[in-house]
Every structure is written in structure tokens, then in C-alpha cells.
Amino acid sequence: MRHIFEQGRDPKAPTLVLFHGTGGTEHDLLPLAGIISPESSVLGLRGNVLENGMQRFFRRLSEGVFDEDDLIARTKEVGDFLDQAAGQYDFDRENAVAVGYSNGANIACSLLFHYPKVLRGAILHHPMVPRRGIELPDMTAMPIFIGAGSNDPICSTKETEELGQLLREAGASVSVHWEHYGHQLTPSEAQAASVWFREQGWL
Ligand code: MLT
């Protein structure tokens, strides 16, 4: 996968794995990573799917309707890539925290839905429920931050609440931060993610 890796100053800080939104690149969330944990190593990924020239992490059939087979295959591809990158860049595979926005939050969430202990935690900006009707892996005490919009036209409040509930039922410790700016990732939402990150005692 195309990616960028930047070595952080604090080897104990979690490595942040960045997943951009539709039409983004591996560079998009670098400023956000700097707000959340400036001392962390950063691995920014670029989605392998092209939709009308826009990069994504998996195919969709229409807005909000995912191609489930592709989602499953791409989720495995990302998981395998994380294993490989941890060897290549010598970061602690068990100390990786995802930061994703929109389509990127959805693939990061799909990783959590399919593989146990694939991440130490996750910051999901405007995620949706990636799949329904499957049994989730044990996520006991896994910290997850969800940034959501009470007027998000792509992800309804009902879907955000459903996602929070599914993750909690799997044992995760979920914090939902609500804003009222639609699907946007605002500076105040980034700030809330940064405060939450500090509260986890990872640094
Ligand atoms: C998706 O397709 O992952 C969601 O609809 C979010 C987006 O628009 O990328």
C-alpha cells in the first residue's frame, strides 16, 4: 500500500495509523496526528481503491452502501500491511492506534470488527457501522473515541448510537463526542480527540 512513515520522538507513544476520507491521501491527516500526539510515530496509508479518480479504502455500491466482499478483502489487506510495516519500520505492532476520518474511519472500524487485538485503540471521526450481523471479536477495555455530527447527512445519530452500542457490547470503552457541523472534522473535534488521547495514559 502507498504510505508515509514518520518516526516519532517518543518510542513509547503509540504509533498513529492514519486513514484518510474519500478523495484523500496518506498525507491528509498528518496535521491531525500532530494535534493528537506530536511525539508519536505516524504511518499514513493511502486507500487502494479509485472511485472516479478519488482514493478510498474499499468499494461502495452507492453513497453509504458498501461492497461487503470488497470491504472484507480490503480490511485483510490493511491488516496484513500493518503487520508488514511494523517489521519494516520497527514499531511495536501492539501499540498502534488508528486515526480515521469518514471512509478511513470505516475501514479502521472494520479492522476492529474482524480481527482481535488488531489495534490498541481507535479515534474514529464520523464512522458508520461497517457490517451488521456478525459476531465481533473481544474488545475488552479497548479505548475508542467517536467524533460524530448530530446533523451529519452521511451518518445519522441513530447509526452512531448503534455503532457505539455494538462496540460497547464487544467490551470496548467508547467515548462519543458530538458536534453540529454535519460530516466535517472540525478543529474542536480534533481538540476533543487530543484531550481524550491524553486521558488514556498512553504517553
Ligand atoms: C463511505 O463510503 O465510507 C462513507 O459513505 C463515507 C464517505 O463518504 O466516504
PDB file of C-alpha atoms and ligand atoms in Angstrom:
ATOM      1  CA  MET A   1       0.000   0.000   0.000  1.00  0.00           C
ATOM      2  CA  ARG A   2       1.223   3.522  -0.644  1.00  0.00           C
ATOM      3  CA  HIS A   3       2.058   5.144   2.642  1.00  0.00           C
ATOM      4  CA  ILE A   4       4.228   7.540   4.555  1.00  0.00           C
ATOM      5  CA  PHE A   5       6.061   6.737   7.781  1.00  0.00           C
ATOM      6  CA  GLU A   6       7.473   9.366  10.095  1.00  0.00           C
ATOM      7  CA  GLN A   7       9.500   8.310  13.106  1.00  0.00           C
ATOM      8  CA  GLY A   8       8.322   9.978  16.331  1.00  0.00           C
ATOM      9  CA  ARG A   9      10.466  11.300  19.160  1.00  0.00           C
ATOM     10  CA  ASP A  10       8.842   9.180  21.873  1.00  0.00           C
ATOM     11  CA  PRO A  11       9.336   5.453  21.232  1.00  0.00           C
ATOM     12  CA  LYS A  12       6.780   4.578  23.938  1.00  0.00           C
ATOM     13  CA  ALA A  13       3.975   6.683  22.441  1.00  0.00           C
ATOM     14  CA  PRO A  14       1.511   4.695  20.317  1.00  0.00           C
ATOM     15  CA  THR A  15       2.153   4.739  16.585  1.00  0.00           C
ATOM     16  CA  LEU A  16      -0.733   6.556  14.918  1.00  0.00           C
ATOM     17  CA  VAL A  17      -2.087   4.834  11.806  1.00  0.00           C
ATOM     18  CA  LEU A  18      -3.868   7.370   9.616  1.00  0.00           C
ATOM     19  CA  PHE A  19      -6.776   6.584   7.299  1.00  0.00           C
ATOM     20  CA  HIS A  20      -7.985   9.415   5.058  1.00  0.00           C
ATOM     21  CA  GLY A  21     -11.522  10.115   3.834  1.00  0.00           C
ATOM     22  CA  THR A  22     -12.751   9.604   0.251  1.00  0.00           C
ATOM     23  CA  GLY A  23     -10.554  11.555  -2.157  1.00  0.00           C
ATOM     24  CA  GLY A  24      -7.736  11.956   0.348  1.00  0.00           C
ATOM     25  CA  THR A  25      -4.137  10.803   0.532  1.00  0.00           C
ATOM     26  CA  GLU A  26      -1.723   9.388   3.085  1.00  0.00           C
ATOM     27  CA  HIS A  27      -0.705  12.978   3.934  1.00  0.00           C
ATOM     28  CA  ASP A  28      -4.141  14.374   4.807  1.00  0.00           C
ATOM     29  CA  LEU A  29      -4.279  13.530   8.491  1.00  0.00           C
ATOM     30  CA  LEU A  30      -0.666  14.389   9.356  1.00  0.00           C
ATOM     31  CA  PRO A  31      -1.705  17.766  10.869  1.00  0.00           C
ATOM     32  CA  LEU A  32      -4.382  15.957  12.908  1.00  0.00           C
ATOM     33  CA  ALA A  33      -1.777  13.458  14.167  1.00  0.00           C
ATOM     34  CA  GLY A  34       0.334  16.438  15.238  1.00  0.00           C
ATOM     35  CA  ILE A  35      -2.573  17.721  17.340  1.00  0.00           C
ATOM     36  CA  ILE A  36      -3.406  14.323  18.845  1.00  0.00           C
ATOM     37  CA  SER A  37       0.095  13.101  19.707  1.00  0.00           C
ATOM     38  CA  PRO A  38       3.016  15.182  18.372  1.00  0.00           C
ATOM     39  CA  GLU A  39       5.632  12.782  19.774  1.00  0.00           C
ATOM     40  CA  SER A  40       4.193   9.661  18.109  1.00  0.00           C
ATOM     41  CA  SER A  41       5.457   7.839  15.059  1.00  0.00           C
ATOM     42  CA  VAL A  42       2.966   8.128  12.245  1.00  0.00           C
ATOM     43  CA  LEU A  43       2.013   5.698   9.484  1.00  0.00           C
ATOM     44  CA  GLY A  44      -0.274   7.334   6.922  1.00  0.00           C
ATOM     45  CA  LEU A  45      -1.963   4.953   4.473  1.00  0.00           C
ATOM     46  CA  ARG A  46      -3.431   5.581   1.049  1.00  0.00           C
ATOM     47  CA  GLY A  47      -6.515   3.596   0.091  1.00  0.00           C
ATOM     48  CA  ASN A  48      -6.076   1.255  -2.868  1.00  0.00           C
ATOM     49  CA  VAL A  49      -9.490   1.795  -4.465  1.00  0.00           C
ATOM     50  CA  LEU A  50     -10.238   4.516  -7.006  1.00  0.00           C
ATOM     51  CA  GLU A  51     -13.755   5.891  -7.413  1.00  0.00           C
ATOM     52  CA  ASN A  52     -13.926   8.495 -10.184  1.00  0.00           C
ATOM     53  CA  GLY A  53     -10.316   9.388  -9.502  1.00  0.00           C
ATOM     54  CA  MET A  54     -10.845   9.582  -5.726  1.00  0.00           C
ATOM     55  CA  GLN A  55      -8.937   7.286  -3.424  1.00  0.00           C
ATOM     56  CA  ARG A  56     -10.864   5.147  -0.986  1.00  0.00           C
ATOM     57  CA  PHE A  57     -10.142   2.165   1.266  1.00  0.00           C
ATOM     58  CA  PHE A  58     -12.905  -0.059  -0.162  1.00  0.00           C
ATOM     59  CA  ARG A  59     -15.569  -0.008  -2.867  1.00  0.00           C
ATOM     60  CA  ARG A  60     -19.125   1.122  -2.351  1.00  0.00           C
ATOM     61  CA  LEU A  61     -22.202   0.381  -4.431  1.00  0.00           C
ATOM     62  CA  SER A  62     -23.681   3.820  -3.740  1.00  0.00           C
ATOM     63  CA  GLU A  63     -23.423   6.516  -1.076  1.00  0.00           C
ATOM     64  CA  GLY A  64     -23.486   4.730   2.265  1.00  0.00           C
ATOM     65  CA  VAL A  65     -23.950   1.258   0.699  1.00  0.00           C
ATOM     66  CA  PHE A  66     -20.755  -0.735   0.980  1.00  0.00           C
ATOM     67  CA  ASP A  67     -19.489  -3.526  -1.263  1.00  0.00           C
ATOM     68  CA  GLU A  68     -19.205  -6.032   1.546  1.00  0.00           C
ATOM     69  CA  ASP A  69     -16.936  -8.541  -0.227  1.00  0.00           C
ATOM     70  CA  ASP A  70     -14.538  -5.775  -1.135  1.00  0.00           C
ATOM     71  CA  LEU A  71     -14.697  -4.349   2.386  1.00  0.00           C
ATOM     72  CA  ILE A  72     -13.745  -7.742   3.836  1.00  0.00           C
ATOM     73  CA  ALA A  73     -10.874  -8.242   1.364  1.00  0.00           C
ATOM     74  CA  ARG A  74      -9.530  -4.685   1.815  1.00  0.00           C
ATOM     75  CA  THR A  75      -9.746  -4.975   5.584  1.00  0.00           C
ATOM     76  CA  LYS A  76      -7.498  -8.027   5.422  1.00  0.00           C
ATOM     77  CA  GLU A  77      -5.153  -6.201   3.064  1.00  0.00           C
ATOM     78  CA  VAL A  78      -4.809  -3.328   5.549  1.00  0.00           C
ATOM     79  CA  GLY A  79      -4.317  -5.707   8.490  1.00  0.00           C
ATOM     80  CA  ASP A  80      -1.589  -7.595   6.620  1.00  0.00           C
ATOM     81  CA  PHE A  81       0.041  -4.325   5.643  1.00  0.00           C
ATOM     82  CA  LEU A  82       0.163  -3.184   9.278  1.00  0.00           C
ATOM     83  CA  ASP A  83       1.964  -6.411  10.229  1.00  0.00           C
ATOM     84  CA  GLN A  84       4.463  -5.907   7.421  1.00  0.00           C
ATOM     85  CA  ALA A  85       5.009  -2.190   8.149  1.00  0.00           C
ATOM     86  CA  ALA A  86       5.661  -2.887  11.847  1.00  0.00           C
ATOM     87  CA  GLY A  87       8.575  -5.129  10.797  1.00  0.00           C
ATOM     88  CA  GLN A  88       9.799  -2.747   8.136  1.00  0.00           C
ATOM     89  CA  TYR A  89       9.796   0.365  10.377  1.00  0.00           C
ATOM     90  CA  ASP A  90      10.374  -1.437  13.644  1.00  0.00           C
ATOM     91  CA  PHE A  91       7.389  -0.096  15.562  1.00  0.00           C
ATOM     92  CA  ASP A  92       5.544  -2.030  18.270  1.00  0.00           C
ATOM     93  CA  ARG A  93       2.656  -3.749  16.446  1.00  0.00           C
ATOM     94  CA  GLU A  94       0.740  -3.964  19.712  1.00  0.00           C
ATOM     95  CA  ASN A  95       0.982  -0.253  20.305  1.00  0.00           C
ATOM     96  CA  ALA A  96      -0.782   1.122  17.224  1.00  0.00           C
ATOM     97  CA  VAL A  97      -3.806   3.424  17.431  1.00  0.00           C
ATOM     98  CA  ALA A  98      -5.929   4.187  14.360  1.00  0.00           C
ATOM     99  CA  VAL A  99      -6.997   7.693  13.439  1.00  0.00           C
ATOM    100  CA  GLY A 100      -9.536   7.689  10.625  1.00  0.00           C
ATOM    101  CA  TYR A 101     -11.965  10.089   9.023  1.00  0.00           C
ATOM    102  CA  SER A 102     -15.130   9.081   7.163  1.00  0.00           C
ATOM    103  CA  ASN A 103     -14.213   6.287   4.699  1.00  0.00           C
ATOM    104  CA  GLY A 104     -10.951   5.915   6.657  1.00  0.00           C
ATOM    105  CA  ALA A 105     -12.853   5.648   9.943  1.00  0.00           C
ATOM    106  CA  ASN A 106     -14.999   2.961   8.333  1.00  0.00           C
ATOM    107  CA  ILE A 107     -12.060   0.758   7.307  1.00  0.00           C
ATOM    108  CA  ALA A 108     -10.420   1.264  10.722  1.00  0.00           C
ATOM    109  CA  CYS A 109     -13.697   0.239  12.355  1.00  0.00           C
ATOM    110  CA  SER A 110     -13.896  -2.742  10.011  1.00  0.00           C
ATOM    111  CA  LEU A 111     -10.462  -3.846  11.249  1.00  0.00           C
ATOM    112  CA  LEU A 112     -11.875  -3.812  14.786  1.00  0.00           C
ATOM    113  CA  PHE A 113     -14.964  -5.730  13.648  1.00  0.00           C
ATOM    114  CA  HIS A 114     -12.927  -8.516  12.023  1.00  0.00           C
ATOM    115  CA  TYR A 115      -9.677  -9.017  13.940  1.00  0.00           C
ATOM    116  CA  PRO A 116      -8.988  -9.269  17.676  1.00  0.00           C
ATOM    117  CA  LYS A 117      -6.282  -7.004  19.140  1.00  0.00           C
ATOM    118  CA  VAL A 118      -5.582  -5.511  15.713  1.00  0.00           C
ATOM    119  CA  LEU A 119      -5.278  -2.054  17.309  1.00  0.00           C
ATOM    120  CA  ARG A 120      -4.669  -0.746  20.793  1.00  0.00           C
ATOM    121  CA  GLY A 121      -7.376   1.837  20.357  1.00  0.00           C
ATOM    122  CA  ALA A 122      -9.037   3.980  17.725  1.00  0.00           C
ATOM    123  CA  ILE A 123     -10.075   7.532  17.004  1.00  0.00           C
ATOM    124  CA  LEU A 124     -12.943   7.395  14.534  1.00  0.00           C
ATOM    125  CA  HIS A 125     -14.139  10.664  13.041  1.00  0.00           C
ATOM    126  CA  HIS A 126     -17.646  10.271  11.552  1.00  0.00           C
ATOM    127  CA  PRO A 127     -17.685   6.466  11.230  1.00  0.00           C
ATOM    128  CA  MET A 128     -20.601   4.295  10.114  1.00  0.00           C
ATOM    129  CA  VAL A 129     -21.475   0.714  11.037  1.00  0.00           C
ATOM    130  CA  PRO A 130     -19.167  -1.189   8.640  1.00  0.00           C
ATOM    131  CA  ARG A 131     -21.053  -4.507   8.771  1.00  0.00           C
ATOM    132  CA  ARG A 132     -24.090  -5.906  10.507  1.00  0.00           C
ATOM    133  CA  GLY A 133     -24.988  -9.379  11.684  1.00  0.00           C
ATOM    134  CA  ILE A 134     -21.510 -10.626  12.568  1.00  0.00           C
ATOM    135  CA  GLU A 135     -20.063 -11.526  15.933  1.00  0.00           C
ATOM    136  CA  LEU A 136     -17.394  -9.024  16.958  1.00  0.00           C
ATOM    137  CA  PRO A 137     -14.058 -10.011  18.484  1.00  0.00           C
ATOM    138  CA  ASP A 138     -13.458  -9.404  22.183  1.00  0.00           C
ATOM    139  CA  MET A 139     -12.588  -5.722  22.658  1.00  0.00           C
ATOM    140  CA  THR A 140     -12.476  -5.688  26.449  1.00  0.00           C
ATOM    141  CA  ALA A 141     -11.332  -2.263  27.681  1.00  0.00           C
ATOM    142  CA  MET A 142     -10.217  -1.113  24.235  1.00  0.00           C
ATOM    143  CA  PRO A 143     -10.499   2.697  24.203  1.00  0.00           C
ATOM    144  CA  ILE A 144     -12.412   4.089  21.219  1.00  0.00           C
ATOM    145  CA  PHE A 145     -13.195   7.737  20.502  1.00  0.00           C
ATOM    146  CA  ILE A 146     -16.038   8.523  18.112  1.00  0.00           C
ATOM    147  CA  GLY A 147     -16.446  12.034  16.733  1.00  0.00           C
ATOM    148  CA  ALA A 148     -19.947  12.476  15.321  1.00  0.00           C
ATOM    149  CA  GLY A 149     -22.242  15.139  13.948  1.00  0.00           C
ATOM    150  CA  SER A 150     -25.769  15.473  15.292  1.00  0.00           C
ATOM    151  CA  ASN A 151     -26.685  16.726  11.793  1.00  0.00           C
ATOM    152  CA  ASP A 152     -24.305  14.538   9.755  1.00  0.00           C
ATOM    153  CA  PRO A 153     -26.065  13.806   6.436  1.00  0.00           C
ATOM    154  CA  ILE A 154     -23.897  10.705   5.807  1.00  0.00           C
ATOM    155  CA  CYS A 155     -24.106   9.109   9.252  1.00  0.00           C
ATOM    156  CA  SER A 156     -27.312   9.543  11.258  1.00  0.00           C
ATOM    157  CA  THR A 157     -27.321   9.909  15.044  1.00  0.00           C
ATOM    158  CA  LYS A 158     -29.121   6.559  15.134  1.00  0.00           C
ATOM    159  CA  GLU A 159     -26.263   4.870  13.279  1.00  0.00           C
ATOM    160  CA  THR A 160     -23.653   6.495  15.531  1.00  0.00           C
ATOM    161  CA  GLU A 161     -25.547   5.230  18.572  1.00  0.00           C
ATOM    162  CA  GLU A 162     -25.845   1.758  17.034  1.00  0.00           C
ATOM    163  CA  LEU A 163     -22.097   1.670  16.391  1.00  0.00           C
ATOM    164  CA  GLY A 164     -21.318   2.800  19.938  1.00  0.00           C
ATOM    165  CA  GLN A 165     -23.602   0.097  21.287  1.00  0.00           C
ATOM    166  CA  LEU A 166     -22.068  -2.681  19.138  1.00  0.00           C
ATOM    167  CA  LEU A 167     -18.556  -1.718  20.233  1.00  0.00           C
ATOM    168  CA  ARG A 168     -19.585  -1.491  23.891  1.00  0.00           C
ATOM    169  CA  GLU A 169     -21.259  -4.902  23.710  1.00  0.00           C
ATOM    170  CA  ALA A 170     -17.907  -6.257  22.476  1.00  0.00           C
ATOM    171  CA  GLY A 171     -16.311  -4.779  25.607  1.00  0.00           C
ATOM    172  CA  ALA A 172     -14.809  -1.559  24.227  1.00  0.00           C
ATOM    173  CA  SER A 173     -14.702   1.616  26.258  1.00  0.00           C
ATOM    174  CA  VAL A 174     -16.389   4.079  23.898  1.00  0.00           C
ATOM    175  CA  SER A 175     -16.497   7.880  24.173  1.00  0.00           C
ATOM    176  CA  VAL A 176     -18.721   9.751  21.755  1.00  0.00           C
ATOM    177  CA  HIS A 177     -18.070  13.433  21.100  1.00  0.00           C
ATOM    178  CA  TRP A 178     -20.964  15.246  19.397  1.00  0.00           C
ATOM    179  CA  GLU A 179     -20.710  18.306  17.216  1.00  0.00           C
ATOM    180  CA  HIS A 180     -23.212  20.085  14.989  1.00  0.00           C
ATOM    181  CA  TYR A 181     -21.194  20.621  11.798  1.00  0.00           C
ATOM    182  CA  GLY A 182     -22.500  17.858   9.574  1.00  0.00           C
ATOM    183  CA  HIS A 183     -19.836  15.446   8.309  1.00  0.00           C
ATOM    184  CA  GLN A 184     -16.978  17.897   8.903  1.00  0.00           C
ATOM    185  CA  LEU A 185     -13.958  17.182  11.040  1.00  0.00           C
ATOM    186  CA  THR A 186     -13.683  20.494  12.854  1.00  0.00           C
ATOM    187  CA  PRO A 187     -10.764  21.916  14.901  1.00  0.00           C
ATOM    188  CA  SER A 188     -12.832  21.467  18.070  1.00  0.00           C
ATOM    189  CA  GLU A 189     -13.426  17.793  17.263  1.00  0.00           C
ATOM    190  CA  ALA A 190      -9.674  17.344  16.697  1.00  0.00           C
ATOM    191  CA  GLN A 191      -9.064  19.043  20.051  1.00  0.00           C
ATOM    192  CA  ALA A 192     -11.540  16.721  21.773  1.00  0.00           C
ATOM    193  CA  ALA A 193      -9.731  13.709  20.271  1.00  0.00           C
ATOM    194  CA  SER A 194      -6.427  15.061  21.542  1.00  0.00           C
ATOM    195  CA  VAL A 195      -7.787  15.556  25.085  1.00  0.00           C
ATOM    196  CA  TRP A 196      -9.250  12.036  25.008  1.00  0.00           C
ATOM    197  CA  PHE A 197      -5.922  10.596  23.782  1.00  0.00           C
ATOM    198  CA  ARG A 198      -4.084  12.187  26.716  1.00  0.00           C
ATOM    199  CA  GLU A 199      -6.631  10.731  29.138  1.00  0.00           C
ATOM    200  CA  GLN A 200      -5.756   7.163  28.109  1.00  0.00           C
ATOM    201  CA  GLY A 201      -2.405   7.227  29.938  1.00  0.00           C
ATOM    202  CA  TRP A 202      -0.551   6.033  26.827  1.00  0.00           C
ATOM    203  CA  LEU A 203       2.088   8.804  26.945  1.00  0.00           C
TER     204      LEU A 203
HETATM  205  C1  MLT B   1     -18.027   5.615   2.939  1.00  0.00           C
HETATM  206  O1  MLT B   1     -18.320   5.347   1.790  1.00  0.00           O
HETATM  207  O2  MLT B   1     -17.097   5.077   3.542  1.00  0.00           O
HETATM  208  C2  MLT B   1     -18.864   6.621   3.621  1.00  0.00           C
HETATM  209  O3  MLT B   1     -20.001   6.888   2.881  1.00  0.00           O
HETATM  210  C3  MLT B   1     -18.125   7.877   3.889  1.00  0.00           C
HETATM  211  C4  MLT B   1     -17.624   8.507   2.631  1.00  0.00           C
HETATM  212  O4  MLT B   1     -18.346   9.278   2.025  1.00  0.00           O
HETATM  213  O5  MLT B   1     -16.512   8.228   2.264  1.00  0.00           O
END
